[in-house]
Amino acid sequence: MLDTRKLFLEAAGTASVGIAPPSPPTQALFILYDQLNLTVFPPDLLAQKPLLIFVESFGYATAIPHHQKKLVYILSAQRHFAIACNQAGFDVLPLFTIGSHSKAIAEFLIQNPEVTLTYMLPSEWDTRSEMALVQEQFSAQVKVIPNNFLIADIAKFTPKIKKGYRLETFYRDLRQSTGYLMDGKKPVGGSWNYDKENRKKLPAKVPIPKVSKYEPDQITQEVINLVENYFPNNFGLIANFNYAVTREQALTLATEFIQERLPNFGAYEDAIKVGEPFLFHSVLSIYLNNGLLLPRELCEMAIAAYTKGEAPLNSVEGFVRQILGWREFIHIYYEAMMPEARNFNHFNFSYNLPQLYWDADTELLCLKDAVSSVINHSYSHHIQRLMVLSNFSNLTFTNPQALNHWFYLAYIDAYEWVELPNVLGMSTFADGGILASKPYVSGGNYINKMSNCCAQCKYDVKVKTGDRACPFNYLFWHFVDTHRQDFMENGRVSLMANMYDAKPEVEKAEIYSSSQIFIHNLKRAST
Ligand code: FAD
């Protein structure tokens, strides 16, 4: 049997990262895989020219079987960043370990007792907990500084997270404190949101601008070879890796988005088109989540486009709401709810993930298209994540932990702090209504309204029950019936339970039997 651990270290050791050997240090700064931006670190610390330490951890790479493109991205972006730091005059030490990041740091501290090491609070829980142990063990040598990659004040907002505290209040608070899109105390344009102008179906003839691609350079190619050799069975396709891997490239993509796609971002934010994975989305979460781009600069770029008359307010507000609103809110939720959040399962669903999430083998076109996008790009846009993939998981009574695991490993932008609240809070209602006010479920009509999937699908969205019917139709009403308590408690959606109750008994019986057959025949993954 191959000793993959040994091979991983050998492969990593041959990496042509092009870094000059460091001189003996007294100050060191450990920079994590998702902290790749020096402007976020304290200037007085950087002025002392600390040795910058980067760790490639086999433990992290194997903790879950990440999508192959995700591994390539994390490693390549970190190597490119380390080289850029070296070129900017810093000594850089790349460490490779079969263990965790913290293990490599502990070994370094033992070997270098004269060095004082600083690290920024990790955003992911496990890395944070492991580093806390290192800090405890080497308290005289190690200093932790707050994480500055996000905007909202953790101490101020975490106590507010509870049922009833919703995004809207939080978002308005942040709009006021940042001054973004504000006209004194009033929102620019007179309204806090422009949803009425958004959420349009995409007309067939609207041209969709392409997202620029970057061919792998030598460093990325080396990482691709490493991942191909040592993680060949991980989920997803590695072929055609063409994401940006440096800040300069990511900034070019951000500028391209602002100029070419932001004007239509709002209008078609909720649209789905078969074979179009990116539509008018920014595809920038990848770079935001490891620090190549920063949330403030993206908001400010979008607002500048509005000020110059280059993008309409409905799109710019919609984009700012996603970053300043949702992204920050999700982060505060994670800080408030961990680690208990990992166990949430409000409905006590216990079925394994449907097999189709791994192989896209389904005749339901909306699902096939969404999963294919994840297999190919390690990405699908928000509305596919919510309206298709999470919705189907809920309607088929799938264990939200299984869905959470899949989202975490499958998406290139998935770090636990941003992925888990979206899955266990927003989309599956696994927290019982702390983050969202209702379970995210819908029938085929809504998917039909927002996409061109149904027109080409084997199933008929107009048929409500039976073999030809779109399964989302009967599964939705089955869900409403079986989880009526959560619908009845919420004024906004109690209407649904009432609508179900008003259906003729024959139809209710057909909904029940179609759902039972579908759920029990659905092929499930083995774990
Ligand atoms: P755009 O549509 O262009 O939106 C602009 C930016 O807003 C994004 O780049 C992102 O930074 C931010 N944003 C928008 N919505 C959210 C949100 N709900 N939470 C946090 N940030 C948001 N986002 C991740 O970054 N990582 C994840 O692992 C992740 N998992 C998700 C799982 C589910 C089930 C759902 C419903 C959403 C998830 N999201 C996640 C949020 C959102 O879907 C992605 O941020 C977005 O699709 C990324 O693509 P984009 O950059 O093209 O986004």
Tab-separated table of N, CA and C in Angstrom, residues 190-273:
chain	number	residue	atom	x	y	z
A	190	GLY	N	-33.745	56.181	-0.672
A	190	GLY	CA	-34.958	56.205	0.147
A	190	GLY	C	-35.439	54.842	0.617
A	191	SER	N	-34.794	53.776	0.166
A	191	SER	CA	-35.269	52.447	0.549
A	191	SER	C	-34.075	51.593	1.001
A	192	TRP	N	-34.323	50.707	1.979
A	192	TRP	CA	-33.228	49.858	2.468
A	192	TRP	C	-32.963	48.701	1.521
A	193	ASN	N	-33.960	48.308	0.769
A	193	ASN	CA	-33.677	47.260	-0.225
A	193	ASN	C	-34.574	47.400	-1.445
A	194	TYR	N	-34.087	46.806	-2.540
A	194	TYR	CA	-34.749	46.973	-3.837
A	194	TYR	C	-35.161	45.622	-4.409
A	195	ASP	N	-35.564	44.736	-3.499
A	195	ASP	CA	-35.908	43.380	-3.920
A	195	ASP	C	-36.989	43.347	-4.997
A	196	LYS	N	-37.873	44.343	-4.952
A	196	LYS	CA	-38.971	44.343	-5.951
A	196	LYS	C	-38.433	44.460	-7.366
A	197	GLU	N	-37.281	45.128	-7.506
A	197	GLU	CA	-36.700	45.271	-8.845
A	197	GLU	C	-35.803	44.086	-9.193
A	198	ASN	N	-35.573	43.229	-8.206
A	198	ASN	CA	-34.671	42.098	-8.428
A	198	ASN	C	-35.497	40.824	-8.648
A	199	ARG	N	-34.844	39.674	-8.557
A	199	ARG	CA	-35.544	38.388	-8.640
A	199	ARG	C	-36.333	38.208	-9.924
A	200	LYS	N	-35.723	38.604	-11.046
A	200	LYS	CA	-36.411	38.421	-12.321
A	200	LYS	C	-35.945	37.127	-12.972
A	201	LYS	N	-36.820	36.562	-13.769
A	201	LYS	CA	-36.420	35.402	-14.575
A	201	LYS	C	-35.523	35.930	-15.694
A	202	LEU	N	-34.518	35.129	-16.067
A	202	LEU	CA	-33.568	35.584	-17.082
A	202	LEU	C	-34.153	35.373	-18.476
A	203	PRO	N	-34.362	36.445	-19.250
A	203	PRO	CA	-34.854	36.235	-20.616
A	203	PRO	C	-33.810	35.486	-21.454
A	204	ALA	N	-34.265	34.632	-22.365
A	204	ALA	CA	-33.341	33.770	-23.121
A	204	ALA	C	-32.290	34.575	-23.864
A	205	LYS	N	-32.640	35.777	-24.285
A	205	LYS	CA	-31.711	36.509	-25.175
A	205	LYS	C	-30.699	37.390	-24.442
A	206	VAL	N	-30.795	37.509	-23.134
A	206	VAL	CA	-29.818	38.368	-22.428
A	206	VAL	C	-28.432	37.712	-22.504
A	207	PRO	N	-27.439	38.406	-23.103
A	207	PRO	CA	-26.100	37.792	-23.182
A	207	PRO	C	-25.427	37.743	-21.807
A	208	ILE	N	-24.754	36.641	-21.539
A	208	ILE	CA	-24.107	36.478	-20.221
A	208	ILE	C	-22.598	36.632	-20.411
A	209	PRO	N	-22.018	37.673	-19.784
A	209	PRO	CA	-20.569	37.869	-19.945
A	209	PRO	C	-19.787	36.698	-19.356
A	210	LYS	N	-18.650	36.405	-19.952
A	210	LYS	CA	-17.835	35.289	-19.442
A	210	LYS	C	-16.937	35.765	-18.293
A	211	VAL	N	-16.661	34.850	-17.382
A	211	VAL	CA	-15.708	35.137	-16.298
A	211	VAL	C	-14.312	34.777	-16.812
A	212	SER	N	-13.352	35.703	-16.707
A	212	SER	CA	-12.001	35.418	-17.220
A	212	SER	C	-11.355	34.257	-16.473
A	213	LYS	N	-10.503	33.562	-17.215
A	213	LYS	CA	-9.848	32.379	-16.631
A	213	LYS	C	-8.336	32.587	-16.591
A	214	TYR	N	-7.700	31.921	-15.649
A	214	TYR	CA	-6.236	31.972	-15.549
A	214	TYR	C	-5.671	30.571	-15.736
A	215	GLU	N	-4.836	30.433	-16.739
A	215	GLU	CA	-4.179	29.140	-16.951
A	215	GLU	C	-3.209	28.893	-15.791
A	216	PRO	N	-3.095	27.654	-15.320
A	216	PRO	CA	-2.158	27.378	-14.219
A	216	PRO	C	-0.725	27.726	-14.595
A	217	ASP	N	-0.012	28.435	-13.714
A	217	ASP	CA	1.419	28.660	-13.915
A	217	ASP	C	2.183	27.476	-13.309
A	218	GLN	N	3.505	27.603	-13.228
A	218	GLN	CA	4.316	26.460	-12.772
A	218	GLN	C	3.953	26.048	-11.340
A	219	ILE	N	3.696	27.055	-10.499
A	219	ILE	CA	3.394	26.742	-9.088
A	219	ILE	C	2.056	26.003	-8.987
A	220	THR	N	1.067	26.521	-9.678
A	220	THR	CA	-0.249	25.859	-9.637
A	220	THR	C	-0.146	24.463	-10.244
A	221	GLN	N	0.645	24.353	-11.320
A	221	GLN	CA	0.780	23.028	-11.958
A	221	GLN	C	1.396	22.023	-10.993
A	222	GLU	N	2.381	22.468	-10.221
A	222	GLU	CA	2.984	21.565	-9.229
A	222	GLU	C	1.954	21.106	-8.202
A	223	VAL	N	1.116	22.044	-7.787
A	223	VAL	CA	0.091	21.687	-6.796
A	223	VAL	C	-0.933	20.747	-7.439
A	224	ILE	N	-1.266	21.008	-8.692
A	224	ILE	CA	-2.203	20.110	-9.385
A	224	ILE	C	-1.610	18.695	-9.410
A	225	ASN	N	-0.323	18.601	-9.744
A	225	ASN	CA	0.318	17.278	-9.786
A	225	ASN	C	0.253	16.603	-8.416
A	226	LEU	N	0.502	17.396	-7.381
A	226	LEU	CA	0.484	16.857	-6.017
A	226	LEU	C	-0.913	16.315	-5.681
A	227	VAL	N	-1.921	17.117	-5.973
A	227	VAL	CA	-3.287	16.700	-5.626
A	227	VAL	C	-3.697	15.497	-6.487
A	228	GLU	N	-3.322	15.531	-7.765
A	228	GLU	CA	-3.660	14.388	-8.645
A	228	GLU	C	-3.018	13.108	-8.130
A	229	ASN	N	-1.776	13.232	-7.661
A	229	ASN	CA	-1.055	12.038	-7.220
A	229	ASN	C	-1.562	11.504	-5.891
A	230	TYR	N	-1.858	12.414	-4.965
A	230	TYR	CA	-2.097	11.943	-3.597
A	230	TYR	C	-3.540	12.042	-3.128
A	231	PHE	N	-4.380	12.719	-3.911
A	231	PHE	CA	-5.796	12.789	-3.546
A	231	PHE	C	-6.671	12.440	-4.750
A	232	PRO	N	-6.308	11.375	-5.493
A	232	PRO	CA	-7.013	11.121	-6.769
A	232	PRO	C	-8.472	10.743	-6.572
A	233	ASN	N	-8.806	10.234	-5.403
A	233	ASN	CA	-10.196	9.795	-5.207
A	233	ASN	C	-11.075	10.840	-4.538
A	234	ASN	N	-10.502	12.007	-4.279
A	234	ASN	CA	-11.343	13.059	-3.692
A	234	ASN	C	-12.403	13.482	-4.701
A	235	PHE	N	-13.471	14.061	-4.167
A	235	PHE	CA	-14.608	14.486	-4.977
A	235	PHE	C	-14.182	15.506	-6.045
A	236	GLY	N	-14.880	15.485	-7.187
A	236	GLY	CA	-14.769	16.560	-8.166
A	236	GLY	C	-13.675	16.371	-9.193
A	237	LEU	N	-13.749	17.222	-10.230
A	237	LEU	CA	-12.775	17.165	-11.317
A	237	LEU	C	-11.701	18.216	-11.117
A	238	ILE	N	-10.461	17.792	-11.343
A	238	ILE	CA	-9.346	18.732	-11.196
A	238	ILE	C	-9.067	19.428	-12.536
A	239	ALA	N	-9.504	18.796	-13.627
A	239	ALA	CA	-9.194	19.316	-14.968
A	239	ALA	C	-9.752	20.728	-15.124
A	240	ASN	N	-9.031	21.531	-15.917
A	240	ASN	CA	-9.423	22.913	-16.217
A	240	ASN	C	-9.488	23.794	-14.972
A	241	PHE	N	-8.511	23.651	-14.113
A	241	PHE	CA	-8.442	24.599	-12.994
A	241	PHE	C	-8.049	25.951	-13.570
A	242	ASN	N	-8.885	26.937	-13.414
A	242	ASN	CA	-8.534	28.256	-13.976
A	242	ASN	C	-8.985	29.422	-13.104
A	243	TYR	N	-9.032	29.198	-11.804
A	243	TYR	CA	-9.331	30.306	-10.895
A	243	TYR	C	-8.074	31.167	-10.699
A	244	ALA	N	-8.296	32.398	-10.244
A	244	ALA	CA	-7.178	33.261	-9.874
A	244	ALA	C	-6.488	32.678	-8.643
A	245	VAL	N	-5.202	32.942	-8.490
A	245	VAL	CA	-4.482	32.454	-7.304
A	245	VAL	C	-3.653	33.556	-6.640
A	246	THR	N	-3.692	34.763	-7.200
A	246	THR	CA	-2.970	35.882	-6.567
A	246	THR	C	-3.941	37.046	-6.367
A	247	ARG	N	-3.560	37.952	-5.501
A	247	ARG	CA	-4.396	39.139	-5.262
A	247	ARG	C	-4.559	39.954	-6.556
A	248	GLU	N	-3.474	40.112	-7.309
A	248	GLU	CA	-3.567	40.907	-8.541
A	248	GLU	C	-4.619	40.299	-9.471
A	249	GLN	N	-4.560	38.976	-9.631
A	249	GLN	CA	-5.533	38.322	-10.517
A	249	GLN	C	-6.946	38.474	-9.952
A	250	ALA	N	-7.091	38.290	-8.647
A	250	ALA	CA	-8.428	38.394	-8.041
A	250	ALA	C	-8.983	39.807	-8.200
A	251	LEU	N	-8.100	40.822	-8.070
A	251	LEU	CA	-8.551	42.208	-8.250
A	251	LEU	C	-9.006	42.451	-9.690
A	252	THR	N	-8.304	41.846	-10.629
A	252	THR	CA	-8.718	41.975	-12.040
A	252	THR	C	-10.113	41.381	-12.223
A	253	LEU	N	-10.354	40.235	-11.583
A	253	LEU	CA	-11.682	39.611	-11.697
A	253	LEU	C	-12.747	40.460	-11.011
A	254	ALA	N	-12.370	41.099	-9.907
A	254	ALA	CA	-13.341	41.959	-9.215
A	254	ALA	C	-13.704	43.147	-10.097
A	255	THR	N	-12.705	43.748	-10.734
A	255	THR	CA	-12.967	44.888	-11.629
A	255	THR	C	-13.842	44.443	-12.797
A	256	GLU	N	-13.537	43.279	-13.322
A	256	GLU	CA	-14.340	42.748	-14.442
A	256	GLU	C	-15.794	42.557	-14.015
A	257	PHE	N	-15.996	42.028	-12.808
A	257	PHE	CA	-17.370	41.841	-12.309
A	257	PHE	C	-18.089	43.184	-12.204
A	258	ILE	N	-17.426	44.165	-11.601
A	258	ILE	CA	-18.064	45.475	-11.385
A	258	ILE	C	-18.458	46.081	-12.735
A	259	GLN	N	-17.588	45.945	-13.716
A	259	GLN	CA	-17.875	46.576	-15.013
A	259	GLN	C	-18.890	45.786	-15.838
A	260	GLU	N	-18.788	44.467	-15.808
A	260	GLU	CA	-19.563	43.686	-16.783
A	260	GLU	C	-20.791	42.982	-16.221
A	261	ARG	N	-20.763	42.603	-14.945
A	261	ARG	CA	-21.889	41.799	-14.442
A	261	ARG	C	-22.695	42.494	-13.346
A	262	LEU	N	-22.042	43.391	-12.592
A	262	LEU	CA	-22.781	44.059	-11.512
A	262	LEU	C	-24.051	44.769	-12.007
A	263	PRO	N	-24.021	45.448	-13.162
A	263	PRO	CA	-25.253	46.134	-13.582
A	263	PRO	C	-26.474	45.210	-13.640
A	264	ASN	N	-26.270	43.944	-13.937
A	264	ASN	CA	-27.401	43.003	-13.995
A	264	ASN	C	-27.469	42.067	-12.786
A	265	PHE	N	-26.577	42.272	-11.826
A	265	PHE	CA	-26.504	41.361	-10.675
A	265	PHE	C	-27.846	41.283	-9.944
A	266	GLY	N	-28.407	42.457	-9.627
A	266	GLY	CA	-29.647	42.475	-8.835
A	266	GLY	C	-30.790	41.808	-9.576
A	267	ALA	N	-30.987	42.245	-10.800
A	267	ALA	CA	-32.157	41.765	-11.552
A	267	ALA	C	-32.173	40.233	-11.650
A	268	TYR	N	-31.007	39.626	-11.885
A	268	TYR	CA	-30.988	38.181	-12.154
A	268	TYR	C	-30.311	37.376	-11.034
A	269	GLU	N	-30.320	37.950	-9.837
A	269	GLU	CA	-29.672	37.323	-8.680
A	269	GLU	C	-30.266	35.952	-8.360
A	270	ASP	N	-31.557	35.797	-8.592
A	270	ASP	CA	-32.228	34.544	-8.219
A	270	ASP	C	-32.502	33.638	-9.419
A	271	ALA	N	-31.910	33.967	-10.559
A	271	ALA	CA	-32.205	33.184	-11.769
A	271	ALA	C	-31.303	31.947	-11.865
A	272	ILE	N	-31.813	30.954	-12.581
A	272	ILE	CA	-31.012	29.753	-12.890
A	272	ILE	C	-31.126	29.517	-14.389
A	273	LYS	N	-30.003	29.254	-15.041
A	273	LYS	CA	-30.042	28.875	-16.457
A	273	LYS	C	-29.164	27.640	-16.646
